[in-house]
mmCIF file of C-alpha atoms in Angstrom:
data_model
loop_
_atom_site.group_PDB
_atom_site.id
_atom_site.type_symbol
_atom_site.label_atom_id
_atom_site.label_comp_id
_atom_site.label_asym_id
_atom_site.label_seq_id
_atom_site.Cartn_x
_atom_site.Cartn_y
_atom_site.Cartn_z
ATOM 1 C CA UNK J 1 117.097 110.868 71.598
ATOM 2 C CA UNK J 2 120.524 110.559 71.814
ATOM 3 C CA UNK J 3 122.555 107.000 72.757
ATOM 4 C CA UNK J 4 126.275 106.834 72.780
ATOM 5 C CA UNK J 5 127.727 103.344 73.239
ATOM 6 C CA UNK J 6 132.134 103.037 73.799
ATOM 7 C CA UNK J 7 133.694 99.504 73.069
ATOM 8 C CA UNK J 8 135.239 98.070 74.786
ATOM 9 C CA UNK J 9 135.287 99.758 78.699
ATOM 10 C CA UNK J 10 138.327 97.974 79.289
ATOM 11 C CA UNK J 11 141.824 97.197 77.217
ATOM 12 C CA UNK J 12 144.694 95.796 78.259
ATOM 13 C CA UNK J 13 147.495 96.616 76.425
ATOM 14 C CA UNK J 14 151.333 96.000 75.984
ATOM 15 C CA UNK J 15 153.510 99.162 75.286
ATOM 16 C CA UNK J 16 154.011 100.252 71.636
ATOM 17 C CA UNK J 17 150.838 98.471 70.343
ATOM 18 C CA UNK J 18 148.370 100.156 68.183
ATOM 19 C CA UNK J 19 144.868 99.797 68.911
ATOM 20 C CA UNK J 20 141.831 101.581 68.150
ATOM 21 C CA UNK J 21 138.416 102.301 70.505
ATOM 22 C CA UNK J 22 135.595 103.067 69.190
ATOM 23 C CA UNK J 23 132.309 104.946 69.987
ATOM 24 C CA UNK J 24 128.675 104.616 68.327
ATOM 25 C CA UNK J 25 125.910 107.026 68.230
ATOM 26 C CA UNK J 26 122.518 106.082 67.471
ATOM 27 C CA UNK J 27 121.694 109.914 66.416
ATOM 28 C CA UNK J 28 123.454 110.693 62.755
ATOM 29 C CA UNK J 29 122.393 115.273 62.907
ATOM 30 C CA UNK J 30 125.739 116.387 64.932
ATOM 31 C CA UNK J 31 127.404 118.958 64.865
ATOM 32 C CA UNK J 32 130.718 117.262 65.939
ATOM 33 C CA UNK J 33 132.484 114.825 67.754
ATOM 34 C CA UNK J 34 134.794 115.117 70.783
ATOM 35 C CA UNK J 35 137.737 112.709 72.816
ATOM 36 C CA UNK J 36 138.916 113.376 75.900
ATOM 37 C CA UNK J 37 140.722 112.316 77.874
ATOM 38 C CA UNK J 38 140.034 112.093 81.923
ATOM 39 C CA UNK J 39 142.354 110.701 84.760
ATOM 40 C CA UNK J 40 141.648 109.134 87.947
ATOM 41 C CA UNK J 41 140.000 111.887 89.570
ATOM 42 C CA UNK J 42 141.095 115.095 86.780
ATOM 43 C CA UNK J 43 139.504 116.538 84.753
ATOM 44 C CA UNK J 44 138.373 116.059 80.772
ATOM 45 C CA UNK J 45 141.275 117.282 77.975
ATOM 46 C CA UNK J 46 139.979 117.143 74.736
ATOM 47 C CA UNK J 47 142.389 115.084 72.828
ATOM 48 C CA UNK J 48 140.210 116.135 69.056
ATOM 49 C CA UNK J 49 137.411 117.902 67.678
ATOM 50 C CA UNK J 50 135.684 116.225 64.231
ATOM 51 C CA UNK J 51 133.191 118.368 62.942
ATOM 52 C CA UNK J 52 130.688 116.625 61.276
ATOM 53 C CA UNK J 53 131.746 117.725 57.104
ATOM 54 C CA UNK J 54 134.801 116.229 58.225
ATOM 55 C CA UNK J 55 135.691 112.981 58.021
ATOM 56 C CA UNK J 56 139.205 112.704 60.178
ATOM 57 C CA UNK J 57 141.121 114.465 61.785
ATOM 58 C CA UNK J 58 144.669 114.099 63.922
ATOM 59 C CA UNK J 59 147.256 114.791 66.609
ATOM 60 C CA UNK J 60 150.715 113.874 66.893
ATOM 61 C CA UNK J 61 149.452 109.546 67.745
ATOM 62 C CA UNK J 62 146.815 110.113 67.401
ATOM 63 C CA UNK J 63 143.752 110.169 64.830
ATOM 64 C CA UNK J 64 139.842 110.534 65.037
ATOM 65 C CA UNK J 65 137.649 108.948 62.245
ATOM 66 C CA UNK J 66 133.967 109.662 62.163
ATOM 67 C CA UNK J 67 131.588 107.560 59.966
ATOM 68 C CA UNK J 68 128.293 109.585 60.278
ATOM 69 C CA UNK J 69 125.786 107.197 58.090
ATOM 70 C CA UNK J 70 127.253 104.654 60.263
ATOM 71 C CA UNK J 71 126.704 106.407 62.787
ATOM 72 C CA UNK J 72 130.324 105.386 64.619
ATOM 73 C CA UNK J 73 133.599 107.146 65.632
ATOM 74 C CA UNK J 74 137.051 105.252 66.200
ATOM 75 C CA UNK J 75 139.582 106.830 68.001
ATOM 76 C CA UNK J 76 143.043 105.302 66.822
ATOM 77 C CA UNK J 77 146.449 105.518 69.009
ATOM 78 C CA UNK J 78 149.795 105.044 67.496
ATOM 79 C CA UNK J 79 152.711 103.005 69.098
ATOM 80 C CA UNK J 80 151.528 103.353 72.324
ATOM 81 C CA UNK J 81 152.548 104.619 75.974
ATOM 82 C CA UNK J 82 152.320 103.942 79.873
ATOM 83 C CA UNK J 83 151.555 107.335 80.092
ATOM 84 C CA UNK J 84 148.053 106.695 77.056
ATOM 85 C CA UNK J 85 147.012 105.212 80.175
ATOM 86 C CA UNK J 86 143.316 106.925 81.190
ATOM 87 C CA UNK J 87 139.573 106.353 80.281
ATOM 88 C CA UNK J 88 138.949 108.196 77.380
ATOM 89 C CA UNK J 89 135.139 109.322 76.836
ATOM 90 C CA UNK J 90 133.840 110.202 73.544
ATOM 91 C CA UNK J 91 130.953 113.289 73.212
ATOM 92 C CA UNK J 92 128.031 113.679 70.672
ATOM 93 C CA UNK J 93 127.310 117.419 69.905
ATOM 94 C CA UNK J 94 123.730 117.338 68.460
ATOM 95 C CA UNK J 95 122.461 120.349 67.093
ATOM 96 C CA UNK J 96 121.220 122.472 69.738
ATOM 97 C CA UNK J 97 124.185 122.166 71.978
ATOM 98 C CA UNK J 98 123.062 118.838 73.655
ATOM 99 C CA UNK J 99 126.115 116.653 74.653
ATOM 100 C CA UNK J 100 126.051 113.065 75.713
ATOM 101 C CA UNK J 101 128.524 110.701 75.972
ATOM 102 C CA UNK J 102 129.432 107.994 75.840
ATOM 103 C CA UNK J 103 130.558 105.861 79.286
ATOM 104 C CA UNK J 104 134.370 105.622 78.949
ATOM 105 C CA UNK J 105 136.634 103.758 77.498
ATOM 106 C CA UNK J 106 139.267 102.476 80.137
ATOM 107 C CA UNK J 107 142.505 102.289 78.863
ATOM 108 C CA UNK J 108 145.665 100.655 80.628
ATOM 109 C CA UNK J 109 148.739 100.228 78.526
ATOM 110 C CA UNK J 110 151.285 98.876 80.090
ATOM 111 C CA UNK J 111 155.628 98.658 80.195
ATOM 112 C CA UNK C 1 145.387 131.088 79.126
ATOM 113 C CA UNK C 2 141.631 129.894 78.354
ATOM 114 C CA UNK C 3 139.883 128.242 80.855
ATOM 115 C CA UNK C 4 137.617 126.637 82.986
ATOM 116 C CA UNK C 5 138.080 127.855 86.244
ATOM 117 C CA UNK C 6 136.059 125.797 89.592
ATOM 118 C CA UNK C 7 135.739 126.626 92.822
ATOM 119 C CA UNK C 8 136.002 125.413 95.739
ATOM 120 C CA UNK C 9 138.018 121.786 94.038
ATOM 121 C CA UNK C 10 137.086 119.917 97.059
ATOM 122 C CA UNK C 11 134.494 120.304 99.233
ATOM 123 C CA UNK C 12 133.231 118.648 102.390
ATOM 124 C CA UNK C 13 129.546 119.771 104.186
ATOM 125 C CA UNK C 14 126.369 118.082 106.013
ATOM 126 C CA UNK C 15 123.343 118.020 105.053
ATOM 127 C CA UNK C 16 120.955 120.837 103.958
ATOM 128 C CA UNK C 17 124.116 122.937 104.461
ATOM 129 C CA UNK C 18 123.636 125.720 101.559
ATOM 130 C CA UNK C 19 126.589 125.953 99.169
ATOM 131 C CA UNK C 20 127.583 127.305 95.497
ATOM 132 C CA UNK C 21 129.733 126.448 93.202
ATOM 133 C CA UNK C 22 131.582 129.172 90.908
ATOM 134 C CA UNK C 23 132.390 128.317 87.439
ATOM 135 C CA UNK C 24 133.865 131.232 85.802
ATOM 136 C CA UNK C 25 135.053 131.261 81.916
ATOM 137 C CA UNK C 26 137.410 133.475 80.250
ATOM 138 C CA UNK C 27 137.226 132.534 76.507
ATOM 139 C CA UNK C 28 133.873 135.147 75.730
ATOM 140 C CA UNK C 29 131.969 131.569 75.214
ATOM 141 C CA UNK C 30 127.775 131.686 75.197
ATOM 142 C CA UNK C 31 127.176 127.892 75.893
ATOM 143 C CA UNK C 32 128.410 127.090 79.954
ATOM 144 C CA UNK C 33 126.740 123.809 81.683
ATOM 145 C CA UNK C 34 127.035 121.958 84.675
ATOM 146 C CA UNK C 35 127.724 117.538 84.774
ATOM 147 C CA UNK C 36 128.094 115.150 87.847
ATOM 148 C CA UNK C 37 130.385 112.260 87.405
ATOM 149 C CA UNK C 38 129.318 109.279 89.560
ATOM 150 C CA UNK C 39 131.431 105.673 89.194
ATOM 151 C CA UNK C 40 128.947 103.313 86.954
ATOM 152 C CA UNK C 41 126.958 106.082 85.667
ATOM 153 C CA UNK C 42 128.959 108.045 83.056
ATOM 154 C CA UNK C 43 128.355 111.771 82.717
ATOM 155 C CA UNK C 44 124.995 114.032 83.287
ATOM 156 C CA UNK C 45 124.370 116.867 82.297
ATOM 157 C CA UNK C 46 122.213 118.966 85.405
ATOM 158 C CA UNK C 47 121.579 122.510 83.581
ATOM 159 C CA UNK C 48 122.803 124.283 81.206
ATOM 160 C CA UNK C 49 122.324 127.876 79.449
ATOM 161 C CA UNK C 50 122.759 128.715 75.860
ATOM 162 C CA UNK C 51 123.716 132.497 76.063
ATOM 163 C CA UNK C 52 122.752 135.134 79.554
ATOM 164 C CA UNK C 53 119.913 134.520 81.590
ATOM 165 C CA UNK C 54 119.151 132.135 79.258
ATOM 166 C CA UNK C 55 119.218 128.682 80.796
ATOM 167 C CA UNK C 56 117.588 124.678 81.191
ATOM 168 C CA UNK C 57 117.449 121.427 82.759
ATOM 169 C CA UNK C 58 120.103 118.434 81.744
ATOM 170 C CA UNK C 59 119.122 115.152 82.406
ATOM 171 C CA UNK C 60 119.397 114.933 86.420
ATOM 172 C CA UNK C 61 118.246 118.818 87.265
ATOM 173 C CA UNK C 62 116.524 117.906 90.641
ATOM 174 C CA UNK C 63 118.300 119.121 93.564
ATOM 175 C CA UNK C 64 120.435 122.219 91.789
ATOM 176 C CA UNK C 65 119.806 125.316 90.477
ATOM 177 C CA UNK C 66 121.695 127.843 88.635
ATOM 178 C CA UNK C 67 121.344 131.765 87.319
ATOM 179 C CA UNK C 68 123.779 133.356 84.129
ATOM 180 C CA UNK C 69 123.463 136.470 85.368
ATOM 181 C CA UNK C 70 126.738 137.701 83.298
ATOM 182 C CA UNK C 71 128.181 135.246 80.491
ATOM 183 C CA UNK C 72 131.311 134.578 82.348
ATOM 184 C CA UNK C 73 130.468 133.225 85.194
ATOM 185 C CA UNK C 74 127.594 130.131 85.631
ATOM 186 C CA UNK C 75 127.441 129.315 89.725
ATOM 187 C CA UNK C 76 125.789 125.900 90.815
ATOM 188 C CA UNK C 77 123.465 126.090 93.773
ATOM 189 C CA UNK C 78 122.943 123.119 96.456
ATOM 190 C CA UNK C 79 119.883 124.787 98.598
ATOM 191 C CA UNK C 80 119.792 121.699 100.855
ATOM 192 C CA UNK C 81 122.455 118.773 99.816
ATOM 193 C CA UNK C 82 121.409 115.443 100.895
ATOM 194 C CA UNK C 83 123.987 112.976 100.436
ATOM 195 C CA UNK C 84 122.868 112.007 96.932
ATOM 196 C CA UNK C 85 124.680 114.973 95.951
ATOM 197 C CA UNK C 86 128.178 113.608 96.893
ATOM 198 C CA UNK C 87 129.760 113.473 93.395
ATOM 199 C CA UNK C 88 132.565 114.397 91.170
ATOM 200 C CA UNK C 89 131.344 117.939 89.662
ATOM 201 C CA UNK C 90 132.344 119.612 86.303
ATOM 202 C CA UNK C 91 131.932 122.695 84.647
ATOM 203 C CA UNK C 92 131.930 123.071 80.720
ATOM 204 C CA UNK C 93 131.935 125.863 78.356
ATOM 205 C CA UNK C 94 132.136 125.938 74.554
ATOM 206 C CA UNK C 95 130.846 128.994 71.153
ATOM 207 C CA UNK C 96 127.836 128.022 69.637
ATOM 208 C CA UNK C 97 128.600 130.567 66.516
ATOM 209 C CA UNK C 98 130.812 129.347 63.571
ATOM 210 C CA UNK C 99 132.634 125.586 63.264
ATOM 211 C CA UNK C 100 133.924 124.847 66.026
ATOM 212 C CA UNK C 101 132.213 123.841 69.303
ATOM 213 C CA UNK C 102 134.851 122.391 70.858
ATOM 214 C CA UNK C 103 134.138 122.005 74.836
ATOM 215 C CA UNK C 104 136.164 123.122 77.132
ATOM 216 C CA UNK C 105 135.962 121.295 80.616
ATOM 217 C CA UNK C 106 136.598 122.573 84.025
ATOM 218 C CA UNK C 107 139.202 120.324 86.988
ATOM 219 C CA UNK C 108 136.406 119.232 89.186
ATOM 220 C CA UNK C 109 134.709 119.766 92.131
ATOM 221 C CA UNK C 110 134.687 116.453 94.373
ATOM 222 C CA UNK C 111 131.783 117.018 97.028
ATOM 223 C CA UNK C 112 131.203 115.381 100.115
ATOM 224 C CA UNK C 113 127.720 115.552 101.999
ATOM 225 C CA UNK C 114 127.413 114.203 105.222
#
């Protein structure tokens, strides 16, 4: 059964820093991996989707990489801003549309 | 605008009073799913549907029912709600064909059962 973990559970950084969030999964037979952002009490907003055949995806200051063989994905945020403060979740999409979520990393970017 | 719409967004009810949370998507997605989110437990899947008339249990299906009579709608039914079903509920949808499979979420429905 797929298990997804995220490290760290929480992170606090000063504004302007570059940072990396980690996502690990136990079963490499995934269709894709998706990163989401969630603000407190709100819905999940899709940030980046990486197909199993891809190595990375970029959107603005965000870059996500995928290494299926090692069961890892990272989300890189460049030049962090206070508006980036949120919880970031990754989800592994196993064949058969079984989406398994990690517990999330709670990010605080201090002005 | 492509979206997943849930209603109601907020609901307070009492134990045993049947309720339905509606979910509708306008993206012609085959796959739809319900999740609940609780502090410390993360997102847990309740039920999912691969297409019309096809539904299956997720990780925490007890106390819930679903139906998929139309492609765009996937209501979540609580026949006899109990306080342990107090939670934040999310509906999501995704295409199953092609190379996307991106999961889109609704805004969430916060349910309190007294």
